[in-house]
Tab-separated table of C-alpha atoms in Angstrom:
chain	number	residue	atom	x	y	z
A	26	MET	CA	-0.691	-14.996	12.643
A	27	ASN	CA	2.565	-16.931	12.210
A	28	LYS	CA	0.654	-20.119	11.446
A	29	PHE	CA	-1.384	-18.373	8.746
A	30	TYR	CA	1.674	-17.103	6.844
A	31	GLN	CA	3.873	-20.175	7.212
A	32	ASN	CA	4.895	-21.396	3.735
A	33	LYS	CA	2.579	-18.891	2.034
A	34	VAL	CA	3.975	-16.890	-0.876
A	35	VAL	CA	3.554	-13.194	-0.055
A	36	TRP	CA	4.333	-10.518	-2.654
A	37	ILE	CA	4.997	-7.002	-1.327
A	38	THR	CA	5.441	-3.890	-3.441
A	39	GLY	CA	7.271	-0.907	-2.011
A	40	ALA	CA	9.355	-3.393	-0.034
A	41	SER	CA	12.552	-1.308	0.010
A	42	SER	CA	11.513	1.106	2.790
A	43	GLY	CA	8.793	2.283	5.168
A	44	ILE	CA	5.744	0.113	5.669
A	45	GLY	CA	6.884	-2.311	2.959
A	46	GLU	CA	10.222	-2.925	4.664
A	47	ALA	CA	8.448	-3.360	7.987
A	48	LEU	CA	6.150	-5.935	6.402
A	49	VAL	CA	9.198	-7.892	5.261
A	50	GLN	CA	10.687	-7.692	8.772
A	51	GLU	CA	7.515	-9.048	10.343
A	52	LEU	CA	6.949	-11.742	7.702
A	53	ALA	CA	10.534	-12.981	7.914
A	54	GLN	CA	9.660	-14.355	11.349
A	55	THR	CA	6.634	-16.333	10.175
A	56	GLY	CA	8.094	-18.817	7.731
A	57	ALA	CA	6.548	-17.099	4.716
A	58	LYS	CA	8.142	-17.061	1.276
A	59	ILE	CA	8.525	-13.399	0.381
A	60	VAL	CA	8.649	-11.633	-2.982
A	61	LEU	CA	10.228	-8.185	-2.566
A	62	SER	CA	9.437	-5.567	-5.200
A	63	ALA	CA	10.349	-1.904	-5.620
A	64	ARG	CA	12.391	0.132	-8.078
A	65	ARG	CA	15.747	-0.014	-6.256
A	66	LYS	CA	17.272	-3.472	-6.490
A	67	GLU	CA	20.149	-2.631	-4.148
A	68	GLU	CA	17.738	-1.580	-1.422
A	69	LEU	CA	15.696	-4.755	-1.868
A	70	GLU	CA	18.905	-6.750	-1.515
A	71	ARG	CA	19.719	-4.835	1.678
A	72	VAL	CA	16.291	-5.562	3.165
A	73	ALA	CA	16.564	-9.249	2.291
A	74	LYS	CA	20.069	-9.512	3.775
A	75	GLU	CA	19.163	-7.678	6.988
A	76	ASN	CA	16.244	-10.045	7.519
A	77	LYS	CA	18.368	-13.136	6.786
A	78	LEU	CA	16.266	-14.148	3.801
A	79	THR	CA	17.729	-16.687	1.408
A	80	SER	CA	17.187	-17.661	-2.214
A	81	ASP	CA	15.027	-20.513	-0.934
A	82	ASN	CA	12.482	-18.321	0.858
A	83	SER	CA	12.643	-15.047	-1.057
A	84	LEU	CA	12.708	-13.518	-4.515
A	85	ILE	CA	14.011	-10.046	-5.287
A	86	LEU	CA	11.912	-8.765	-8.170
A	87	PRO	CA	12.479	-5.087	-9.042
A	88	LEU	CA	9.581	-3.321	-10.748
A	89	ASP	CA	8.407	0.204	-11.375
A	90	LEU	CA	4.686	0.706	-10.770
A	91	GLU	CA	4.694	3.639	-13.189
A	92	ASN	CA	5.569	1.212	-16.009
A	93	TYR	CA	2.549	-0.982	-15.460
A	94	LYS	CA	1.758	-2.419	-18.879
A	95	ASP	CA	3.726	-5.674	-18.696
A	96	PHE	CA	3.422	-7.166	-15.228
A	97	ASP	CA	2.480	-10.581	-16.634
A	98	LYS	CA	6.178	-11.401	-17.039
A	99	ASP	CA	6.803	-10.603	-13.369
A	100	VAL	CA	3.922	-12.827	-12.292
A	101	LYS	CA	5.405	-15.662	-14.341
A	102	LYS	CA	8.755	-15.232	-12.548
A	103	VAL	CA	7.061	-15.643	-9.177
A	104	ILE	CA	5.116	-18.687	-10.360
A	105	GLN	CA	8.285	-20.240	-11.796
A	106	LYS	CA	10.082	-19.676	-8.483
A	107	PHE	CA	7.418	-20.690	-5.965
A	108	GLY	CA	4.615	-22.312	-7.961
A	109	THR	CA	1.916	-20.007	-6.625
A	110	ILE	CA	1.017	-16.579	-5.209
A	111	ASP	CA	-1.030	-16.640	-2.011
A	112	VAL	CA	-1.001	-13.029	-0.785
A	113	LEU	CA	-0.478	-9.799	-2.716
A	114	ILE	CA	0.099	-6.593	-0.728
A	115	GLY	CA	0.035	-3.460	-2.896
A	116	ASN	CA	2.032	-1.029	-0.789
A	117	GLY	CA	4.128	0.951	-3.274
A	118	GLY	CA	3.161	4.578	-3.876
A	119	ILE	CA	4.045	8.269	-3.772
A	120	SER	CA	2.445	11.276	-2.084
A	121	GLN	CA	2.061	14.986	-2.821
A	122	ARG	CA	2.531	18.327	-1.057
A	123	SER	CA	1.121	21.074	-3.289
A	124	LEU	CA	-2.002	23.200	-3.648
A	125	ALA	CA	-4.337	22.223	-6.478
A	126	HIS	CA	-4.106	25.530	-8.347
A	127	GLU	CA	-0.306	25.293	-8.337
A	128	THR	CA	-0.130	21.645	-9.440
A	129	GLY	CA	0.336	20.677	-13.079
A	130	MET	CA	-1.293	17.703	-14.754
A	131	VAL	CA	2.055	15.938	-15.064
A	132	ILE	CA	2.074	15.516	-11.278
A	133	TYR	CA	-1.502	14.226	-11.180
A	134	GLU	CA	-0.643	11.785	-13.961
A	135	SER	CA	2.395	10.480	-12.063
A	136	LEU	CA	0.358	10.001	-8.899
A	137	MET	CA	-2.361	8.135	-10.773
A	138	LYS	CA	0.090	5.938	-12.663
A	139	VAL	CA	1.957	4.799	-9.549
A	140	ASN	CA	-0.749	4.740	-6.887
A	141	TYR	CA	-3.697	3.547	-8.959
A	142	PHE	CA	-2.875	2.126	-12.381
A	143	GLY	CA	0.329	0.408	-11.236
A	144	ASN	CA	-1.430	-1.034	-8.221
A	145	ILE	CA	-4.448	-2.419	-10.030
A	146	ALA	CA	-2.388	-3.593	-13.016
A	147	LEU	CA	-0.368	-5.899	-10.786
A	148	THR	CA	-3.559	-7.123	-9.133
A	149	LEU	CA	-5.097	-7.867	-12.523
A	150	ALA	CA	-1.970	-9.775	-13.532
A	151	VAL	CA	-2.120	-11.922	-10.377
A	152	LEU	CA	-5.906	-12.351	-10.318
A	153	PRO	CA	-6.203	-15.140	-12.947
A	154	TRP	CA	-3.879	-17.370	-10.898
A	155	MET	CA	-5.927	-16.834	-7.750
A	156	ARG	CA	-9.205	-17.398	-9.587
A	157	GLU	CA	-7.879	-20.622	-11.090
A	158	LYS	CA	-7.000	-22.092	-7.705
A	159	LYS	CA	-10.057	-20.435	-6.066
A	160	THR	CA	-8.173	-18.912	-3.167
A	161	GLY	CA	-6.046	-15.870	-2.444
A	162	TRP	CA	-5.639	-12.757	-0.365
A	163	ILE	CA	-5.282	-9.294	-1.865
A	164	SER	CA	-4.570	-6.201	0.198
A	165	THR	CA	-3.973	-2.647	-0.926
A	166	ILE	CA	-2.582	0.203	1.131
A	167	SER	CA	-4.897	3.160	0.772
A	168	SER	CA	-4.704	5.981	3.342
A	169	VAL	CA	-6.818	7.954	5.774
A	170	ALA	CA	-6.425	10.595	3.029
A	171	GLY	CA	-8.431	8.195	0.867
A	172	LYS	CA	-11.326	8.371	3.329
A	173	PHE	CA	-11.650	12.134	2.780
A	174	GLY	CA	-9.859	14.847	0.810
A	175	VAL	CA	-6.883	16.422	2.568
A	176	PRO	CA	-5.361	19.828	1.677
A	177	LEU	CA	-2.050	19.731	-0.219
A	178	ARG	CA	-2.884	16.157	-1.246
A	179	THR	CA	-5.614	16.545	-3.882
A	180	GLY	CA	-4.048	14.039	-6.266
A	181	TYR	CA	-2.901	11.694	-3.537
A	182	SER	CA	-6.353	11.635	-1.902
A	183	ALA	CA	-7.948	11.048	-5.301
A	184	THR	CA	-5.752	8.033	-6.085
A	185	LYS	CA	-6.318	6.498	-2.665
A	186	SER	CA	-10.085	6.999	-2.936
A	187	ALA	CA	-9.986	5.360	-6.361
A	188	LEU	CA	-8.370	2.280	-4.838
A	189	THR	CA	-11.322	1.914	-2.469
A	190	GLY	CA	-13.814	1.884	-5.336
A	191	PHE	CA	-11.818	-0.645	-7.350
A	192	TYR	CA	-11.055	-3.092	-4.556
A	193	GLU	CA	-14.503	-3.062	-2.991
A	194	ALA	CA	-15.946	-3.918	-6.410
A	195	LEU	CA	-13.245	-6.548	-6.958
A	196	ARG	CA	-14.150	-8.129	-3.614
A	197	ALA	CA	-17.799	-8.388	-4.604
A	198	GLU	CA	-16.997	-9.869	-8.009
A	199	ASN	CA	-14.739	-12.578	-6.552
A	200	ARG	CA	-16.670	-13.540	-3.443
A	201	ASN	CA	-17.594	-16.927	-4.912
A	202	GLU	CA	-13.972	-17.498	-5.962
A	203	ASN	CA	-12.866	-17.403	-2.307
A	204	ILE	CA	-10.575	-14.397	-2.899
A	205	LYS	CA	-10.354	-12.126	0.130
A	206	VAL	CA	-9.725	-8.376	-0.203
A	207	THR	CA	-8.556	-6.183	2.672
A	208	LEU	CA	-8.276	-2.405	2.378
A	209	ILE	CA	-5.737	-0.711	4.652
A	210	TYR	CA	-6.066	2.924	5.741
A	211	PRO	CA	-2.896	4.137	7.506
A	212	GLY	CA	-2.735	7.567	9.069
A	213	PHE	CA	0.558	9.204	10.011
A	214	ILE	CA	3.250	6.493	10.020
A	215	ARG	CA	6.972	7.205	10.516
A	216	THR	CA	8.177	6.602	6.960
A	217	GLN	CA	9.839	8.548	4.130
A	218	ILE	CA	6.506	9.266	2.416
A	219	SER	CA	6.486	13.024	3.049
A	220	LYS	CA	10.185	13.349	2.262
A	221	ASN	CA	9.574	11.735	-1.142
A	222	ALA	CA	6.278	13.561	-1.791
A	223	LEU	CA	6.018	15.549	-5.030
A	224	THR	CA	5.915	19.340	-4.802
A	225	LYS	CA	4.435	21.814	-7.302
A	226	GLU	CA	7.836	21.824	-9.045
A	227	ASN	CA	7.491	18.036	-9.543
A	228	LYS	CA	10.432	17.432	-7.223
A	229	LYS	CA	10.739	15.527	-3.962
A	230	GLN	CA	9.870	17.633	-0.930
A	231	GLY	CA	13.082	16.502	0.764
A	232	VAL	CA	11.938	17.000	4.355
A	233	THR	CA	9.770	14.979	6.717
A	234	ASP	CA	6.501	16.494	7.921
A	235	GLU	CA	6.165	17.052	11.663
A	236	ALA	CA	3.067	14.832	11.785
A	237	ILE	CA	4.980	11.996	10.091
A	238	GLU	CA	7.904	12.360	12.504
A	239	LYS	CA	5.457	11.916	15.382
A	240	GLY	CA	3.534	9.152	13.646
A	241	LEU	CA	3.046	5.496	14.524
A	242	ASP	CA	5.845	2.967	14.331
A	243	PRO	CA	5.922	1.241	10.901
A	244	ASN	CA	6.372	-2.193	12.466
A	245	LEU	CA	3.235	-1.708	14.537
A	246	CYS	CA	1.493	-0.756	11.302
A	247	ALA	CA	2.888	-3.823	9.530
A	248	ARG	CA	1.690	-6.180	12.266
A	249	GLU	CA	-1.823	-4.740	12.119
A	250	ILE	CA	-1.845	-5.115	8.342
A	251	LEU	CA	-0.755	-8.748	8.490
A	252	GLU	CA	-3.207	-9.554	11.274
A	253	GLY	CA	-5.999	-7.874	9.308
A	254	ILE	CA	-5.268	-9.956	6.213
A	255	ALA	CA	-5.025	-13.187	8.225
A	256	SER	CA	-8.339	-12.362	9.942
A	257	GLU	CA	-9.936	-11.602	6.558
A	258	LYS	CA	-11.015	-8.140	7.673
A	259	LEU	CA	-12.662	-5.962	5.035
A	260	GLU	CA	-10.711	-2.888	6.119
A	261	VAL	CA	-8.180	-1.853	8.738
A	262	VAL	CA	-7.647	1.718	9.938
A	263	ILE	CA	-4.215	2.239	11.503
A	264	ALA	CA	-4.112	5.757	12.816
A	265	GLY	CA	-3.881	8.080	15.785
A	266	LEU	CA	-6.752	9.764	17.587
A	267	LYS	CA	-6.694	12.858	15.364
A	268	GLU	CA	-7.084	10.907	12.131
A	269	LYS	CA	-9.780	8.651	13.601
A	270	LEU	CA	-11.652	11.742	14.795
A	271	GLY	CA	-11.478	13.081	11.251
A	272	ILE	CA	-13.029	9.879	9.863
A	273	PHE	CA	-15.812	10.038	12.449
A	274	LEU	CA	-16.601	13.709	11.796
A	275	HIS	CA	-16.498	13.244	8.027
A	276	LYS	CA	-19.037	10.425	8.237
A	277	HIS	CA	-21.437	11.808	10.833
A	278	PHE	CA	-20.978	15.599	10.742
A	279	PRO	CA	-19.851	16.427	7.186
A	280	LYS	CA	-20.599	20.160	7.331
A	281	PHE	CA	-18.665	20.585	10.560
A	282	PHE	CA	-15.845	18.464	9.162
A	283	ALA	CA	-15.560	20.691	6.070
A	284	GLY	CA	-14.735	23.642	8.296
A	285	PHE	CA	-12.548	21.520	10.565
A	286	ILE	CA	-10.300	20.186	7.796
A	287	ALA	CA	-9.962	23.636	6.184
A	288	LYS	CA	-8.557	25.044	9.434
A	289	THR	CA	-6.445	22.042	10.443
A	290	LYS	CA	-2.688	22.058	9.930
A	291	VAL	CA	-1.974	18.863	7.994
A	292	THR	CA	1.617	19.371	6.802
């Protein structure tokens, strides 16, 4: 894996915490040149400093995925700095903890803007550069909740499912351009995702779900993501036994699964 990433320019969104920060930690050991993006510049600076990144091998590039209509200027900054973009990892996003009938459209719109439109907008801004040089690796972080609908996450599941449709089609369209697309489906990972999830009041939940607290280590997740991209896998599921069982039941025993998920505690 280290050999694959050496001297490659890797752009990570959501790099200020969680899986994104873990990706930076793992990549910092490979000799990659890393572009760190998220909303909070001070947190990006902290991550870069803690991983001993320098101005020669990193670029701190704050961006807000919700404001997705002018990412071309950000792409130009990366090109000006490093001359190319080899790998794009769309990791930034927000989750939800609210029942559908209690959730206003403003919350669904926020989820779609950040998780879907912001994600694909950055991809579309980078895509012409990859098509021109006829090589590149694109990876997006979906979720096990994008494999099937999960209670309290109607909007979140919808945005993650939408990513699957977009990126599978994108892969097919760019097969002859030698652009590789890897979809990542994490389950419960020990991050701040549930703490920052939107409630029915359109506020952060503020507490970490029990399942997240007991989830997989984010650095383990990051290593599997990076290995999956380097191996040009079509998709990578990074989850515990319970989530993998859910995927299996949903695919092979959908009627049973419908009853199973309705009774399962997922908070």
